[in-house]
């Protein structure tokens, strides 16, 4: 009888311990849920001025070695369309691929497009360009922060037109914002929609106006 | 005072009880038999863009009532329409915030005699006529959880798929009628996610519905869930019975809750995930499983492991198939077969749309729960 009581006591202790642990788990789970029922936030709306402030004009000159590197990539071509990318840009800019495709379509065909990226980012950028069907003449590894000789962090993504003398004129997108920009690289570099592109886009949805610049 | 053996036993059992609670927060698993159906691709059509801008990143593919292929392109933020012979015939929408424009196009499909597109930014639906003419837009009611993407189930129902970011808010799946009224709302994973931001950030959700069944799988989970249209769970099964998936929750747990290892690599790098899911006719579902590459990213069109599961009326797996295929799941055709898209060549500058052929080489049964 005594042995039965002992076993019953142990069984009760086991039951209490198990249920205590289970209850603690429930309380923790419940507290995880509590306080997190925030209403769904509305998407942030950006003004045109804010978009413009997120763009930086670039007017610099490549170092002699950088200019030589570029000429080696596309011999005999001047000017050259040069895009600077860090490996994180495709992740942080949802609109980057579309803008680069548009830039390629709108820029004159004789203007070769070259992408420069940091050494550790080449694999990621090459995969991004292939996956997103961005056609470029060359992808090169360079130390981005020294291409202008200032050893300062270069703002990326940047799209530049490089002249025969190494002058670089263009824009960089200094601030990230979600989804799409109203003015793309192509528009900022004044590459208007070509007749070919207008044809290729058509037939577009009837009822929509002309594409924005 | 030293603890007695009895006190230690109570503590250990208490911890065991706590861990049992933890078990209930993990995804359910069940052992299924070996794959019994052969899977293969039957090419349907090569998509030809001619002088038009190439289809940049195919999202969903559906077939409209006149047999054209409707392809959403989230990267270009438009919808590309191809004729039955594969020629590009129309481009619908463009980037922007105006009528008929998209800032974050997350899905677009043929729906009845229209094309229905969903823009995640602003949670706005846009409706286009068959000729591409913009018709109208509308937003969901405040009582509906804001979805990440939308699937056209049939002519009368839409499935709203919320991102796990909303996991702590309740149900992730909602079936709605054409007028926006709710049929059912289900798949609450708040206990599974808890409040771990790393788990939520590294987990996604894919889901689809057809023929009275709703199928769902967490991207970063290890299970396939099946529901009826009332939201009742019919079962949960291992998404890859042959090579079981490892959940992000497990990977984070092994790395003390951190997403990056001491050497800087991501715990999710190299892990296999369900990335796409298409519900088919006759209670069948197709899954695409891909190994995540943290450096290169992934291209679903390069393919991976394709799995199919067929449920019987009791929610048991009646048959399943498995194959490694070089194409990605993109939708289903009018006959309820899975559509896959792959590259026509090594240059990846043209696409081939194929139909998934499920061979009938036998049947196996596995119990869901």
Coordinates of C-alpha atoms in Angstrom, one line a residue:
Chain A
X1 CA 0.0 0.0 0.0
X2 CA 2.8 2.3 1.0
X3 CA 4.5 1.6 -2.3
X4 CA 1.3 2.4 -4.2
X5 CA 1.0 5.7 -2.4
X6 CA 4.7 6.5 -3.3
X7 CA 4.1 5.8 -7.0
X8 CA 0.9 7.8 -7.0
X9 CA 2.8 10.7 -5.4
X10 CA 5.4 10.5 -8.0
X11 CA 2.9 10.3 -10.8
X12 CA 1.1 13.4 -9.4
X13 CA 4.4 15.2 -9.2
X14 CA 5.2 14.3 -12.8
X15 CA 1.7 15.5 -13.9
X16 CA 2.1 18.7 -12.0
X17 CA 5.5 19.4 -13.4
X18 CA 4.5 18.7 -16.9
X19 CA 1.4 20.8 -16.7
X20 CA 3.4 23.6 -15.0
X21 CA 5.9 23.6 -17.8
X22 CA 3.2 23.5 -20.5
X23 CA 1.3 26.4 -18.8
X24 CA 4.6 28.4 -18.6
X25 CA 5.0 27.8 -22.3
X26 CA 1.5 29.0 -23.0
X27 CA 2.1 32.1 -21.0
X28 CA 5.3 32.9 -22.9
X29 CA 3.6 32.3 -26.2
X30 CA 0.7 34.5 -25.2
X31 CA 3.0 37.3 -24.1
X32 CA 4.7 37.0 -27.4
X33 CA 1.5 37.8 -29.1
X34 CA 0.5 40.6 -26.7
X35 CA 1.2 44.1 -27.6
X36 CA 2.1 43.4 -31.2
X37 CA -1.3 44.0 -32.7
X38 CA -0.5 47.2 -34.4
X39 CA -2.6 48.4 -37.3
X40 CA -1.2 47.8 -40.7
X41 CA 0.9 50.9 -41.6
X42 CA 0.1 52.9 -44.7
X43 CA 2.9 53.1 -47.3
X44 CA 5.1 56.1 -47.0
X45 CA 4.5 58.7 -49.8
X46 CA 7.4 60.6 -51.1
X47 CA 7.2 64.0 -52.6
X48 CA 8.9 64.9 -55.8
X49 CA 11.3 67.1 -53.9
X50 CA 12.3 64.2 -51.7
X51 CA 13.0 62.1 -54.8
X52 CA 15.1 64.9 -56.3
X53 CA 17.0 65.2 -53.0
X54 CA 17.9 61.6 -53.3
X55 CA 19.9 62.2 -56.4
X56 CA 23.5 63.5 -56.5
X57 CA 25.1 65.1 -59.6
X58 CA 28.6 63.8 -60.3
X59 CA 31.2 65.8 -62.2
X60 CA 34.6 64.4 -61.7
X61 CA 37.5 62.9 -63.5
X62 CA 38.7 59.3 -63.4
X63 CA 42.3 58.7 -62.3
X64 CA 44.7 57.9 -65.1
X65 CA 44.9 54.3 -64.1
X66 CA 41.1 54.0 -63.9
X67 CA 40.6 55.6 -67.3
X68 CA 43.2 53.2 -68.8
X69 CA 41.3 50.3 -67.2
X70 CA 38.1 51.5 -68.8
X71 CA 39.7 51.9 -72.3
X72 CA 41.1 48.4 -72.0
X73 CA 37.6 47.1 -71.5
X74 CA 36.1 48.8 -74.5
X75 CA 39.0 49.7 -76.8
X76 CA 38.3 52.5 -79.3
X77 CA 35.1 53.6 -77.6
X78 CA 34.6 57.1 -76.3
X79 CA 32.5 58.1 -74.6
X80 CA 31.5 55.2 -72.4
X81 CA 28.5 54.6 -70.2
X82 CA 29.9 53.6 -66.8
X83 CA 27.8 52.2 -64.0
X84 CA 29.2 51.8 -60.5
X85 CA 27.6 49.3 -58.2
X86 CA 28.2 47.9 -54.8
X87 CA 27.1 44.3 -54.1
X88 CA 24.3 45.5 -51.8
X89 CA 22.7 47.8 -54.4
X90 CA 20.5 45.1 -56.1
X91 CA 19.1 44.2 -52.6
X92 CA 18.5 47.7 -51.5
X93 CA 17.1 49.2 -54.7
X94 CA 14.1 47.3 -56.0
X95 CA 14.1 49.4 -59.2
X96 CA 17.7 49.1 -60.1
X97 CA 17.4 46.4 -62.8
X98 CA 14.6 48.1 -64.6
X99 CA 16.5 51.4 -64.6
X100 CA 19.6 49.8 -66.0
X101 CA 17.7 48.0 -68.7
X102 CA 16.0 51.3 -69.6
X103 CA 19.4 53.0 -69.6
X104 CA 20.8 50.5 -72.0
X105 CA 17.7 50.8 -74.3
X106 CA 17.7 54.6 -74.3
X107 CA 21.4 55.3 -74.5
X108 CA 22.8 55.5 -78.0
X109 CA 23.8 52.1 -79.3
X110 CA 27.3 53.2 -80.0
X111 CA 27.8 54.0 -76.3
X112 CA 29.1 50.8 -74.6
X113 CA 27.9 50.1 -71.1
X114 CA 30.5 49.0 -68.6
X115 CA 29.8 48.0 -65.0
X116 CA 32.4 48.5 -62.2
X117 CA 32.0 46.8 -58.9
X118 CA 34.1 46.1 -55.9
X119 CA 36.3 43.0 -55.8
X120 CA 34.2 41.0 -53.4
X121 CA 30.9 41.8 -55.2
X122 CA 31.7 40.6 -58.7
X123 CA 29.9 37.2 -58.4
X124 CA 26.8 38.8 -56.9
X125 CA 26.7 41.6 -59.5
X126 CA 27.3 39.2 -62.4
X127 CA 24.5 36.9 -61.3
X128 CA 22.2 40.0 -60.8
X129 CA 22.9 41.3 -64.4
X130 CA 22.3 37.9 -65.9
X131 CA 19.1 37.2 -63.9
X132 CA 17.7 40.6 -64.7
X133 CA 18.8 40.6 -68.4
X134 CA 20.9 43.7 -68.2
X135 CA 23.2 43.6 -71.2
X136 CA 26.6 45.1 -70.6
X137 CA 29.8 45.1 -72.6
X138 CA 32.0 44.4 -69.6
X139 CA 31.9 43.9 -65.9
X140 CA 35.2 44.8 -64.1
X141 CA 36.5 44.6 -60.6
X142 CA 37.9 47.8 -59.4
X143 CA 38.5 49.6 -56.1
X144 CA 35.5 51.8 -56.4
X145 CA 36.6 54.2 -53.7
X146 CA 39.7 55.3 -55.5
X147 CA 38.5 55.7 -59.1
X148 CA 38.4 59.4 -58.7
X149 CA 41.6 59.6 -56.7
X150 CA 40.0 60.9 -53.5
X151 CA 39.8 57.7 -51.5
X152 CA 36.3 58.6 -50.5
X153 CA 33.4 56.2 -50.6
X154 CA 31.7 56.5 -54.0
X155 CA 28.0 56.8 -53.9
X156 CA 26.3 54.0 -55.7
X157 CA 24.4 53.1 -57.7
X158 CA 25.8 55.7 -60.1
X159 CA 25.5 56.1 -63.9
X160 CA 28.2 58.2 -65.6
X161 CA 29.2 59.2 -69.1
X162 CA 32.9 59.0 -69.3
X163 CA 34.5 61.2 -72.0
X164 CA 37.7 60.5 -73.9
X165 CA 39.7 62.7 -71.4
X166 CA 38.4 60.7 -68.4
X167 CA 35.8 63.3 -67.3
X168 CA 32.9 61.7 -65.6
X169 CA 29.5 63.3 -65.7
X170 CA 26.3 61.8 -64.4
X171 CA 24.2 61.0 -61.3
X172 CA 24.3 58.8 -58.3
X173 CA 21.4 57.7 -56.2
X174 CA 22.4 58.6 -52.7
X175 CA 19.3 57.6 -50.8
X176 CA 17.3 54.4 -50.9
X177 CA 13.5 54.5 -51.1
X178 CA 11.2 51.6 -51.9
X179 CA 9.8 50.5 -55.2
X180 CA 10.3 52.9 -58.2
X181 CA 11.8 56.3 -58.8
X182 CA 9.8 58.8 -60.9
X183 CA 13.0 59.8 -62.7
X184 CA 15.3 57.1 -63.7
X185 CA 19.0 57.1 -64.6
X186 CA 18.1 57.4 -68.3
X187 CA 15.9 60.4 -67.7
X188 CA 18.5 62.1 -65.5
X189 CA 21.1 61.6 -68.2
X190 CA 18.7 63.0 -70.8
X191 CA 18.5 59.8 -72.8
X192 CA 15.0 60.3 -74.2
X193 CA 12.9 57.3 -75.3
X194 CA 14.2 56.3 -78.7
X195 CA 12.0 55.6 -81.7
X196 CA 13.0 51.9 -81.4
X197 CA 12.0 51.8 -77.8
X198 CA 8.7 53.5 -78.6
X199 CA 8.1 50.8 -81.1
X200 CA 9.3 48.0 -78.9
X201 CA 7.0 49.1 -76.1
X202 CA 4.0 49.1 -78.3
X203 CA 1.3 48.1 -78.5
X204 CA 0.9 49.6 -75.0
X205 CA -2.2 49.7 -73.0
X206 CA -4.7 51.9 -74.8
X207 CA -6.0 54.6 -72.6
X208 CA -2.7 55.4 -71.0
X209 CA -0.8 58.5 -71.9
X210 CA 2.6 58.7 -73.3
X211 CA 5.3 57.2 -71.1
X212 CA 6.8 59.7 -68.6
X213 CA 10.3 60.8 -69.2
Chain B
X1 CA 21.1 23.5 0.4
X2 CA 21.8 20.9 -2.2
X3 CA 18.9 19.9 -4.4
X4 CA 17.4 16.5 -3.8
X5 CA 16.9 14.0 -6.6
X6 CA 13.2 14.6 -6.4
X7 CA 13.6 18.3 -6.9
X8 CA 15.9 17.8 -9.8
X9 CA 13.3 15.4 -11.3
X10 CA 10.6 18.0 -11.0
X11 CA 12.8 20.6 -12.6
X12 CA 13.7 18.3 -15.5
X13 CA 10.1 17.3 -16.0
X14 CA 9.0 20.9 -15.9
X15 CA 11.6 21.7 -18.6
X16 CA 10.3 18.7 -20.6
X17 CA 6.8 20.0 -20.4
X18 CA 8.0 23.4 -21.6
X19 CA 9.8 21.9 -24.5
X20 CA 6.7 19.9 -25.4
X21 CA 5.0 23.3 -25.7
X22 CA 7.9 24.3 -27.9
X23 CA 7.3 21.2 -30.1
X24 CA 3.8 22.3 -30.7
X25 CA 5.2 25.6 -32.1
X26 CA 7.3 23.8 -34.7
X27 CA 6.0 22.7 -38.0
X28 CA 4.4 19.3 -38.2
X29 CA 6.1 16.5 -39.9
X30 CA 5.1 13.1 -41.2
X31 CA 6.9 10.4 -43.1
X32 CA 5.7 9.8 -46.6
X33 CA 6.6 7.0 -48.9
X34 CA 9.1 7.3 -51.8
X35 CA 8.0 9.3 -54.8
X36 CA 5.9 7.2 -57.1
X37 CA 5.1 9.5 -60.0
X38 CA 7.6 10.5 -62.7
X39 CA 7.7 14.2 -63.5
X40 CA 8.8 15.7 -66.8
X41 CA 8.5 18.8 -69.0
X42 CA 6.5 19.0 -72.2
X43 CA 7.5 22.3 -74.1
X44 CA 4.4 24.3 -75.0
X45 CA 5.7 27.5 -76.6
X46 CA 8.8 29.7 -76.9
X47 CA 8.1 33.3 -75.9
X48 CA 9.3 35.8 -78.6
X49 CA 9.7 39.4 -77.7
X50 CA 11.0 40.4 -81.1
X51 CA 12.0 44.1 -80.9
X52 CA 10.1 44.6 -77.6
X53 CA 11.9 44.8 -74.3
X54 CA 12.7 41.3 -73.1
X55 CA 10.6 39.8 -70.4
X56 CA 12.8 40.7 -67.5
X57 CA 11.7 38.6 -64.5
X58 CA 8.6 36.4 -65.1
X59 CA 6.3 36.2 -62.1
X60 CA 3.0 34.4 -62.7
X61 CA 1.7 33.0 -65.9
X62 CA -1.9 32.4 -66.6
X63 CA -4.0 31.8 -69.7
X64 CA -6.8 34.1 -70.7
X65 CA -10.1 33.0 -72.2
X66 CA -8.8 33.5 -75.8
X67 CA -5.7 31.4 -75.1
X68 CA -3.1 34.1 -74.7
X69 CA -0.4 33.9 -72.0
X70 CA -0.6 36.6 -69.4
X71 CA 2.9 37.1 -67.7
X72 CA 3.5 39.4 -64.8
X73 CA 6.8 41.1 -64.8
X74 CA 7.5 42.6 -61.3
X75 CA 10.9 43.8 -62.4
X76 CA 9.6 45.9 -65.4
X77 CA 6.4 46.7 -63.4
X78 CA 4.2 45.7 -66.3
X79 CA 2.2 42.8 -67.7
X80 CA 3.3 41.2 -70.9
X81 CA 0.8 39.3 -73.1
X82 CA 1.9 36.6 -75.6
X83 CA -0.3 35.1 -78.2
X84 CA -0.9 31.3 -78.4
X85 CA 2.1 31.1 -80.8
X86 CA 4.4 32.9 -78.3
X87 CA 4.5 36.3 -80.1
X88 CA 4.4 39.3 -77.8
X89 CA 1.1 41.0 -78.6
X90 CA 0.6 43.5 -75.8
X91 CA 2.3 45.3 -72.8
X92 CA 0.0 46.4 -70.1
X93 CA 0.8 49.0 -67.4
X94 CA 4.0 50.8 -66.6
X95 CA 5.9 52.1 -63.6
X96 CA 4.3 54.9 -61.7
X97 CA 1.5 55.8 -59.3
X98 CA -1.2 56.8 -61.7
X99 CA -4.1 54.8 -63.0
X100 CA -2.9 51.6 -64.7
X101 CA 0.6 52.1 -63.3
X102 CA 2.5 50.1 -60.7
X103 CA 5.2 50.8 -58.1
X104 CA 5.4 47.3 -56.7
X105 CA 3.6 44.9 -59.0
X106 CA 3.4 41.6 -57.0
X107 CA 0.9 39.6 -59.1
X108 CA -1.2 39.7 -62.2
X109 CA -3.4 37.1 -63.7
X110 CA -6.2 36.5 -66.2
X111 CA -9.4 36.7 -64.1
X112 CA -12.7 36.0 -65.9
X113 CA -12.6 38.2 -69.0
X114 CA -10.2 40.7 -67.5
X115 CA -6.7 40.9 -66.2
X116 CA -6.4 41.6 -62.5
X117 CA -3.2 43.0 -61.1
X118 CA -2.2 43.7 -57.5
X119 CA 0.2 46.4 -56.4
X120 CA 1.7 45.7 -53.0
X121 CA 2.5 49.4 -52.5
X122 CA -0.9 50.8 -51.5
X123 CA -2.5 47.4 -51.6
X124 CA -4.3 48.4 -54.8
X125 CA -6.0 46.2 -57.4
X126 CA -6.0 47.3 -61.0
X127 CA -8.4 45.8 -63.6
X128 CA -7.6 45.8 -67.3
X129 CA -9.9 44.8 -70.1
X130 CA -8.7 42.0 -72.4
X131 CA -7.4 44.6 -74.9
X132 CA -5.2 46.0 -72.3
X133 CA -7.4 49.1 -71.6
X134 CA -7.3 50.2 -68.0
X135 CA -10.7 49.8 -66.5
X136 CA -10.6 50.6 -62.8
X137 CA -8.8 50.1 -59.5
X138 CA -10.0 49.3 -56.0
X139 CA -8.6 48.6 -52.6
X140 CA -9.5 46.0 -50.0
X141 CA -11.6 46.8 -47.0
X142 CA -10.0 47.6 -43.7
X143 CA -11.2 44.3 -42.2
X144 CA -9.0 42.3 -44.6
X145 CA -5.3 41.7 -43.8
X146 CA -3.2 43.5 -46.3
X147 CA -1.8 40.8 -48.6
X148 CA 1.7 40.6 -50.2
X149 CA 0.3 38.8 -53.2
X150 CA -3.0 37.6 -54.7
X151 CA -3.9 34.4 -56.5
X152 CA -6.9 34.0 -58.8
X153 CA -8.5 30.8 -57.6
X154 CA -11.3 30.5 -60.1
X155 CA -13.9 32.8 -61.6
X156 CA -15.3 33.7 -58.3
X157 CA -12.6 33.5 -55.6
X158 CA -9.3 35.2 -54.8
X159 CA -6.7 34.0 -52.3
X160 CA -4.9 36.8 -50.4
X161 CA -1.5 35.8 -49.2
X162 CA -0.1 38.0 -46.4
X163 CA 3.6 38.3 -45.7
X164 CA 4.8 36.7 -42.5
X165 CA 5.6 40.3 -41.4
X166 CA 1.9 40.2 -40.4
X167 CA 2.4 36.9 -38.7
X168 CA 1.9 38.4 -35.2
X169 CA -1.4 39.9 -36.4
X170 CA -3.2 36.7 -37.1
X171 CA -4.3 34.8 -40.2
X172 CA -2.0 34.8 -43.2
X173 CA -4.4 33.5 -45.7
X174 CA -7.8 34.9 -46.7
X175 CA -10.2 33.7 -49.4
X176 CA -12.4 36.5 -50.7
X177 CA -15.2 36.7 -53.2
X178 CA -15.2 39.0 -56.2
X179 CA -17.0 41.6 -54.2
X180 CA -14.3 41.5 -51.5
X181 CA -16.4 39.7 -48.9
X182 CA -14.5 37.2 -46.9
X183 CA -15.2 33.5 -47.3
X184 CA -12.6 32.3 -44.8
X185 CA -9.5 33.5 -43.0
X186 CA -6.9 31.1 -41.6
X187 CA -3.3 29.9 -41.2
X188 CA -2.3 31.7 -38.0
X189 CA 1.3 31.1 -37.3
X190 CA 1.8 33.7 -34.6
X191 CA 2.9 31.1 -32.1
X192 CA 5.4 29.6 -34.5
X193 CA 7.0 33.0 -35.2
X194 CA 6.7 34.5 -31.8
X195 CA 8.3 37.9 -31.9
X196 CA 11.7 36.8 -33.3
X197 CA 12.4 39.5 -36.0
X198 CA 15.2 37.4 -37.6
X199 CA 12.8 34.4 -38.0
X200 CA 10.1 36.7 -39.5
X201 CA 12.6 38.5 -41.8
X202 CA 14.0 35.2 -43.1
X203 CA 10.7 33.5 -43.7
X204 CA 8.2 33.9 -46.5
X205 CA 4.9 32.3 -47.5
X206 CA 3.7 30.8 -50.8
X207 CA 0.2 29.6 -51.2
X208 CA -2.4 28.8 -53.8
X209 CA -5.9 27.3 -54.1
X210 CA -7.8 25.2 -56.6
X211 CA -10.5 22.7 -56.7
X212 CA -11.6 23.1 -53.1
X213 CA -8.1 22.9 -51.6
X214 CA -5.8 25.6 -50.3
X215 CA -2.1 24.7 -50.1
X216 CA 0.5 26.7 -48.3
X217 CA 4.2 26.4 -47.4
X218 CA 6.5 28.6 -45.5
X219 CA 9.6 29.7 -47.4
X220 CA 12.1 28.7 -44.7
X221 CA 9.8 26.1 -43.3
X222 CA 9.7 22.3 -43.9
X223 CA 6.1 21.5 -44.4
X224 CA 3.2 21.6 -46.8
X225 CA -0.2 22.5 -45.4
X226 CA -3.6 21.7 -46.9
X227 CA -6.9 23.3 -46.1
X228 CA -10.4 23.3 -47.4
X229 CA -12.1 26.5 -48.5
X230 CA -13.6 26.9 -45.0
X231 CA -10.1 27.1 -43.7
X232 CA -10.1 23.8 -41.9
X233 CA -6.6 22.2 -41.9
X234 CA -6.7 18.8 -43.7
X235 CA -3.1 17.9 -43.1
X236 CA 0.5 18.9 -42.9
X237 CA 3.2 17.0 -44.7
X238 CA 6.9 17.2 -45.1
X239 CA 7.5 19.4 -48.2
X240 CA 10.3 17.1 -49.3
X241 CA 9.9 13.6 -47.9
X242 CA 13.1 12.4 -49.6
X243 CA 15.5 15.1 -48.4
X244 CA 13.8 16.8 -45.5
X245 CA 14.1 20.6 -45.4
X246 CA 15.7 22.4 -42.5
X247 CA 13.7 25.3 -41.1
X248 CA 15.1 28.8 -40.6
X249 CA 14.0 28.5 -37.0
X250 CA 16.2 25.5 -36.6
X251 CA 19.2 27.2 -38.3
X252 CA 18.8 30.3 -36.1
X253 CA 18.5 28.1 -33.0
X254 CA 21.7 26.3 -33.9
X255 CA 23.4 29.7 -34.2
X256 CA 22.2 31.0 -30.9
X257 CA 19.5 33.1 -32.6
X258 CA 21.8 35.0 -34.9
X259 CA 21.4 35.2 -38.7
X260 CA 25.1 35.4 -39.3
X261 CA 27.8 32.9 -38.3
X262 CA 31.0 34.1 -36.6
X263 CA 32.7 33.9 -40.1
X264 CA 30.2 36.3 -41.5
X265 CA 28.2 33.8 -43.6
X266 CA 24.5 33.7 -43.4
X267 CA 22.8 30.7 -41.7
X268 CA 20.4 30.5 -44.6
X269 CA 23.1 30.2 -47.2
X270 CA 22.8 26.9 -49.0
X271 CA 19.6 25.9 -47.2
X272 CA 16.9 24.4 -49.4
X273 CA 13.5 26.2 -49.4
X274 CA 10.1 25.9 -51.0
X275 CA 10.0 29.0 -53.2
X276 CA 7.0 28.5 -55.4
X277 CA 3.8 26.6 -55.1
X278 CA 0.9 26.0 -57.6
X279 CA -2.4 24.3 -56.8
X280 CA -3.6 22.1 -59.5
X281 CA -6.8 20.2 -60.3
X282 CA -7.9 17.0 -58.5
X283 CA -6.4 18.1 -55.1
X284 CA -2.9 18.1 -56.4
X285 CA -0.2 20.7 -55.7
X286 CA 3.2 21.3 -57.2
X287 CA 6.2 22.7 -55.2
X288 CA 9.5 24.0 -56.3
X289 CA 12.4 23.7 -53.9
X290 CA 15.6 25.6 -54.5
X291 CA 18.9 25.9 -52.6
X292 CA 19.4 29.5 -51.4
X293 CA 22.6 31.2 -52.5
X294 CA 23.2 34.2 -50.2
X295 CA 25.9 35.6 -52.6
X296 CA 24.3 35.2 -56.0
X297 CA 20.7 35.1 -55.0
X298 CA 18.4 32.7 -56.8
X299 CA 16.8 32.5 -60.2
X300 CA 13.7 30.4 -60.0
X301 CA 13.8 29.8 -63.7
X302 CA 17.0 27.8 -63.4
X303 CA 14.9 25.2 -61.7
X304 CA 15.4 22.9 -58.8
X305 CA 13.5 20.1 -57.2
X306 CA 9.9 19.8 -58.3
X307 CA 7.5 17.9 -56.1
X308 CA 3.8 17.0 -56.6
X309 CA 1.4 15.8 -53.9
X310 CA -2.2 14.5 -54.5
X311 CA -4.5 14.3 -51.5
X312 CA -7.5 12.0 -51.2
X313 CA -10.8 13.0 -49.7
X314 CA -9.6 12.2 -46.2
X315 CA -6.6 14.5 -46.5
X316 CA -4.1 11.6 -47.0
X317 CA -1.4 11.9 -49.6
X318 CA -2.5 9.5 -52.3
X319 CA 0.5 10.0 -54.6
X320 CA 3.5 12.2 -55.0
X321 CA 6.2 12.8 -57.6
X322 CA 9.7 14.2 -57.5
X323 CA 12.2 15.3 -60.1
X324 CA 15.1 17.7 -60.7
X325 CA 13.9 20.0 -63.5
X326 CA 15.6 23.0 -65.2
X327 CA 12.6 25.3 -65.1
X328 CA 10.6 27.2 -62.6
X329 CA 6.9 26.9 -61.5
X330 CA 4.9 29.9 -62.9
X331 CA 1.3 28.9 -62.9
X332 CA -1.3 26.5 -64.3
X333 CA -3.0 26.1 -67.7
X334 CA -6.7 25.9 -68.4
X335 CA -6.6 22.1 -67.9
X336 CA -5.2 22.5 -64.4
X337 CA -1.7 21.3 -65.2
X338 CA 1.3 23.1 -63.9
X339 CA 3.2 25.5 -66.1
X340 CA 6.9 26.0 -65.9
X341 CA 9.2 28.5 -67.5
X342 CA 12.9 28.0 -68.3
X343 CA 15.5 29.5 -70.5
X344 CA 15.7 28.5 -74.2
X345 CA 19.5 28.5 -74.2
X346 CA 22.6 29.1 -72.3
X347 CA 22.4 32.8 -73.1
X348 CA 19.2 33.2 -71.0
X349 CA 17.8 35.6 -73.5
X350 CA 14.7 33.7 -74.5
X351 CA 12.1 31.7 -72.6
X352 CA 10.3 28.4 -73.1
X353 CA 7.0 27.7 -71.4
X354 CA 6.4 24.0 -70.6
X355 CA 3.7 21.9 -69.0
X356 CA 4.5 19.5 -66.2
X357 CA 3.7 16.0 -67.1
X358 CA 3.0 13.8 -64.1
X359 CA 3.5 10.1 -65.0
X360 CA 1.2 7.5 -63.4
X361 CA 3.7 4.9 -62.3
X362 CA 1.8 3.8 -59.2
X363 CA 0.4 5.2 -56.0
X364 CA 1.5 5.4 -52.5
X365 CA -0.3 6.6 -49.4
X366 CA 0.9 8.6 -46.5
X367 CA -1.1 9.9 -43.5
X368 CA -1.3 13.7 -42.9
X369 CA -2.4 15.3 -39.7

